[in-house]
Coordinates of C-alpha atoms in Angstrom, one line a residue:
M123 CA -8.5 -4.6 -48.0
V124 CA -10.8 -5.2 -45.1
Q125 CA -13.5 -2.8 -43.8
A126 CA -15.2 -2.9 -40.4
H127 CA -18.7 -1.3 -40.1
T128 CA -20.5 -0.1 -36.9
D129 CA -23.8 -0.9 -38.4
M130 CA -25.9 -3.2 -36.2
E131 CA -28.4 -4.0 -39.0
P132 CA -26.2 -5.1 -41.9
K133 CA -29.1 -6.3 -44.1
Q134 CA -30.2 -2.7 -44.5
R135 CA -26.9 -1.6 -46.0
T136 CA -24.9 -2.4 -49.0
A137 CA -21.1 -2.6 -48.5
Y138 CA -19.2 0.0 -50.4
V139 CA -16.7 -1.5 -52.8
P140 CA -14.0 1.0 -54.1
P141 CA -13.2 1.0 -57.8
G142 CA -10.8 -1.7 -58.7
F143 CA -11.7 -3.9 -55.8
T144 CA -13.9 -7.0 -55.7
L145 CA -16.0 -7.9 -52.6
R146 CA -14.9 -11.3 -51.6
C147 CA -17.1 -11.9 -48.5
I148 CA -18.8 -10.3 -45.6
F149 CA -18.1 -11.5 -42.1
R150 CA -21.0 -11.4 -39.8
G151 CA -21.0 -12.5 -36.2
H152 CA -20.5 -9.7 -33.7
E153 CA -23.5 -8.3 -31.8
K154 CA -21.9 -4.9 -31.1
V155 CA -19.7 -2.3 -32.7
I156 CA -16.4 -3.6 -34.1
T157 CA -13.5 -1.8 -32.5
R158 CA -10.5 -3.2 -34.4
L159 CA -9.2 -5.6 -37.0
S160 CA -5.9 -7.4 -36.9
W161 CA -4.3 -9.7 -39.6
G162 CA -2.5 -12.9 -38.5
P163 CA 1.2 -13.0 -39.3
D164 CA 0.8 -15.2 -42.4
G165 CA -2.2 -13.4 -43.7
S166 CA -4.6 -16.4 -43.6
M167 CA -6.5 -15.3 -40.5
L168 CA -8.2 -12.1 -39.4
A169 CA -9.1 -11.2 -35.8
S170 CA -11.9 -8.8 -35.1
A171 CA -12.6 -7.3 -31.6
A172 CA -15.9 -5.7 -30.6
Q173 CA -17.9 -4.0 -27.9
D174 CA -19.7 -7.4 -27.2
G175 CA -16.4 -8.5 -25.5
N176 CA -15.7 -11.1 -28.2
I177 CA -12.8 -11.6 -30.5
N178 CA -13.7 -13.5 -33.7
L179 CA -11.1 -15.4 -35.7
W180 CA -11.9 -15.7 -39.4
N181 CA -10.5 -17.9 -42.1
V182 CA -10.1 -15.3 -44.9
S183 CA -9.8 -17.7 -47.9
K184 CA -12.9 -19.7 -46.8
C185 CA -14.8 -16.7 -45.6
K186 CA -15.6 -18.6 -42.4
L187 CA -15.7 -18.0 -38.7
V188 CA -13.2 -20.3 -37.1
R189 CA -13.5 -19.5 -33.4
T190 CA -14.8 -17.0 -31.0
L191 CA -12.7 -15.9 -28.1
R192 CA -15.5 -15.2 -25.6
L193 CA -14.9 -13.0 -22.6
P194 CA -16.0 -14.8 -19.4
G195 CA -18.7 -13.0 -17.4
V196 CA -20.5 -11.6 -20.4
Y197 CA -23.9 -13.1 -21.1
K198 CA -26.5 -12.4 -23.8
I199 CA -30.2 -12.4 -22.9
G200 CA -32.3 -11.6 -25.9
H201 CA -30.8 -8.5 -27.5
Y202 CA -29.0 -7.4 -24.3
F203 CA -25.6 -8.1 -22.8
V204 CA -25.4 -8.7 -19.1
T205 CA -22.1 -7.9 -17.3
K206 CA -20.8 -5.9 -14.4
S207 CA -20.1 -3.1 -16.7
L208 CA -20.5 -2.7 -20.5
E209 CA -17.4 -0.6 -20.7
S210 CA -15.4 -3.3 -18.9
A211 CA -16.4 -5.9 -21.5
I212 CA -15.2 -3.9 -24.6
A213 CA -12.2 -5.6 -26.4
W214 CA -9.7 -3.2 -27.9
R215 CA -7.0 -3.9 -30.5
P216 CA -6.2 -7.6 -30.6
A217 CA -2.5 -8.4 -31.3
W218 CA -1.1 -11.6 -32.7
S219 CA 2.1 -13.0 -31.5
P220 CA 4.8 -13.2 -34.3
D221 CA 4.3 -17.0 -34.5
G222 CA 0.5 -16.7 -34.7
R223 CA -0.1 -19.0 -31.7
I224 CA -1.3 -16.3 -29.2
I225 CA -3.6 -13.3 -29.3
V226 CA -3.4 -10.6 -26.6
C227 CA -6.0 -8.0 -26.1
G228 CA -6.6 -5.2 -23.7
Y229 CA -10.1 -4.6 -22.2
G230 CA -12.1 -1.9 -20.6
D231 CA -11.6 -3.5 -17.2
A232 CA -7.9 -2.6 -17.4
V233 CA -6.9 -6.3 -17.8
I234 CA -4.9 -7.7 -20.7
R235 CA -5.8 -11.3 -21.6
K236 CA -3.7 -13.9 -23.5
W237 CA -5.7 -16.3 -25.7
D238 CA -4.5 -19.5 -27.1
V239 CA -5.6 -19.4 -30.8
E240 CA -5.9 -23.1 -31.2
S241 CA -8.0 -23.9 -28.1
G242 CA -9.7 -20.5 -27.7
E243 CA -8.9 -20.5 -24.0
I244 CA -7.4 -17.8 -21.8
I245 CA -3.9 -18.8 -20.9
G246 CA -2.8 -15.8 -18.9
T247 CA -3.8 -12.4 -17.7
L248 CA -1.7 -9.3 -17.2
E249 CA -3.0 -7.0 -14.5
G250 CA -1.5 -3.7 -13.4
H251 CA -3.2 -0.9 -15.3
T252 CA -5.8 1.1 -13.5
A253 CA -7.9 2.2 -16.5
K254 CA -9.0 1.0 -19.9
V255 CA -6.2 -0.6 -21.9
N256 CA -6.0 1.1 -25.3
N257 CA -3.2 -0.8 -27.0
V258 CA -1.0 -3.8 -26.7
V259 CA 1.9 -4.5 -29.0
W260 CA 4.5 -7.3 -29.3
S261 CA 8.2 -6.6 -29.6
P262 CA 9.6 -7.8 -33.0
D263 CA 11.2 -10.9 -31.3
G264 CA 8.0 -11.8 -29.4
A265 CA 9.7 -11.7 -26.0
L266 CA 8.0 -8.6 -24.7
L267 CA 4.7 -6.9 -24.7
A268 CA 4.1 -3.2 -24.3
S269 CA 0.7 -1.9 -23.2
S270 CA -0.8 1.6 -22.9
A271 CA -3.8 2.8 -21.1
D272 CA -6.0 5.7 -19.9
D273 CA -4.0 5.7 -16.6
N274 CA -1.2 7.6 -18.5
T275 CA 1.3 4.8 -18.3
I276 CA 3.1 2.3 -20.5
K277 CA 3.9 -1.1 -19.1
L278 CA 6.5 -3.6 -20.3
W279 CA 5.7 -7.3 -19.7
D280 CA 7.5 -10.6 -19.9
V281 CA 5.2 -12.6 -22.1
E282 CA 6.3 -16.1 -21.0
K283 CA 6.1 -15.4 -17.3
D284 CA 3.1 -12.9 -17.4
F285 CA 5.4 -10.7 -15.3
L286 CA 5.4 -6.8 -15.2
I287 CA 9.0 -5.7 -15.9
Y288 CA 8.6 -1.9 -15.7
T289 CA 6.2 1.0 -15.9
L290 CA 7.1 3.9 -18.1
E291 CA 5.7 7.2 -16.9
G292 CA 5.8 10.8 -18.3
H293 CA 2.7 11.4 -20.3
H294 CA 0.0 13.6 -18.9
G295 CA -2.9 12.0 -20.6
G296 CA -4.2 8.7 -21.8
I297 CA -2.0 6.9 -24.3
N298 CA -3.7 6.0 -27.5
N299 CA -1.0 4.2 -29.5
L300 CA 2.3 2.4 -29.4
A301 CA 4.8 1.4 -32.0
W302 CA 8.0 -0.7 -31.6
H303 CA 11.0 0.3 -33.7
P304 CA 11.6 -2.3 -36.4
Q305 CA 15.2 -2.9 -35.5
K306 CA 15.9 -1.5 -32.1
E307 CA 14.6 -1.9 -28.5
I308 CA 12.8 1.4 -28.8
L309 CA 9.2 2.2 -28.4
A310 CA 7.2 5.2 -29.5
S311 CA 3.9 6.4 -27.9
G312 CA 1.2 9.0 -28.7
S313 CA -1.0 10.5 -26.1
L314 CA -4.0 12.7 -25.3
D315 CA -1.6 15.3 -24.0
G316 CA -0.6 16.1 -27.6
T317 CA 3.0 14.7 -27.3
V318 CA 4.9 11.9 -28.9
R319 CA 7.5 10.2 -26.7
V320 CA 10.3 7.8 -27.6
W321 CA 11.4 5.3 -25.0
D322 CA 14.5 3.1 -24.4
T323 CA 12.9 -0.2 -23.3
V324 CA 16.2 -1.5 -21.9
A325 CA 17.3 1.5 -19.9
H326 CA 13.6 2.3 -19.1
K327 CA 13.9 6.0 -19.9
C328 CA 12.4 8.6 -22.2
L329 CA 14.8 9.5 -24.9
R330 CA 12.7 12.2 -26.6
T331 CA 9.6 14.2 -26.1
L332 CA 8.3 15.5 -29.5
T333 CA 6.0 18.4 -29.4
G334 CA 4.1 20.3 -32.1
H335 CA 0.6 18.8 -32.3
E336 CA -2.1 21.1 -31.1
K337 CA -4.5 18.2 -30.1
K338 CA -4.3 14.6 -29.0
V339 CA -2.0 12.2 -30.9
I340 CA -4.0 9.3 -32.3
T341 CA -1.4 7.2 -34.1
V342 CA 2.3 6.7 -34.3
T343 CA 4.2 4.5 -36.8
W344 CA 7.8 3.9 -37.9
S345 CA 9.0 3.9 -41.5
P346 CA 10.2 0.4 -42.5
D347 CA 13.9 1.3 -41.9
G348 CA 13.1 3.0 -38.6
K349 CA 14.7 6.3 -39.6
I350 CA 11.4 8.3 -39.6
L351 CA 8.5 8.3 -37.1
A352 CA 5.2 9.5 -38.2
S353 CA 2.4 10.8 -35.9
S354 CA -1.2 11.7 -36.7
S355 CA -3.4 13.9 -34.6
G356 CA -6.8 15.3 -33.8
D357 CA -5.5 18.6 -35.1
G358 CA -5.8 17.2 -38.7
T359 CA -2.1 17.0 -39.4
V360 CA 0.6 14.3 -39.8
R361 CA 4.1 15.1 -38.6
L362 CA 7.3 13.3 -39.6
W363 CA 10.1 13.2 -37.1
D364 CA 13.8 12.5 -36.9
T365 CA 13.9 10.8 -33.5
E366 CA 17.7 10.7 -33.4
K367 CA 17.9 14.5 -33.4
G368 CA 14.4 15.1 -32.0
T369 CA 13.4 17.4 -34.8
Q370 CA 10.4 17.6 -37.1
L371 CA 11.2 16.8 -40.7
N372 CA 7.8 17.7 -42.3
L373 CA 4.3 18.8 -41.6
L374 CA 1.6 17.3 -43.7
E375 CA -1.6 19.3 -43.8
G376 CA -4.8 19.2 -45.8
H377 CA -7.3 17.1 -43.7
S378 CA -10.2 18.9 -42.2
A379 CA -10.8 16.4 -39.5
P380 CA -8.7 14.2 -37.1
V381 CA -6.3 11.9 -38.8
T382 CA -7.0 8.5 -37.3
C383 CA -4.5 6.3 -39.2
I384 CA -1.2 6.6 -41.1
E385 CA 0.9 3.9 -42.8
F386 CA 4.1 3.9 -44.8
S387 CA 4.5 2.0 -48.0
H388 CA 6.7 -1.1 -47.8
D389 CA 9.6 0.7 -49.4
G390 CA 9.2 3.7 -47.1
R391 CA 8.8 6.2 -50.0
F392 CA 5.2 7.1 -49.3
S393 CA 2.9 7.6 -46.4
A394 CA -0.9 7.6 -46.4

């Protein structure tokens, strides 16, 4: 288990260790709030993105910082960061390619950057969104990228050519989260408009619009066999969907605050 803290003065705090767990190491290196963690495909590396514009790559077994992917145009003077806009420098949700050689990440300036993990250099940029990029996800075969942003759109990209294939439109609010189907060329999205949409990424059309949440949809995720789609929301609920029929299978209640994350167990029997 890995935890990310927003604390800017870690020496004044003691990390909480849940019963049954052992604290292995504490990674320190970011200068601003950490926005997201992402495991490498083989589990040996961890990427952390932060509001300082950097993505740090950590060797987990050695508890060591391997490399910093530093956003150009962001400079530190004393305790302050100098850039054209602090919001534009924020890195959101780094995503590893299936082979672990590339990391892509969306930024507050609406640009997606491709980083070479070995060299730490930017090897491509994807430009087309007009607002903050919230999420970037690889297709299971690594051939395509899907990105979502506060401009209410989803964009499909050819990774090798850095080419925009198509823009999916239909949501009426920023899109927080995306999830590829584990076996099919289908994509799910969750939006600030309170809906979940299911997209055919070959025909470039919306297959289903799933409604029921009373507030923004924060997370969407597929069961390992792809038969169930789960969504969590600011209304404090989790809903399970049959996307083939477009029907709600179950409503999970009990939280008193927004549900920010949901995951299935590897066998698909449980969700948390």
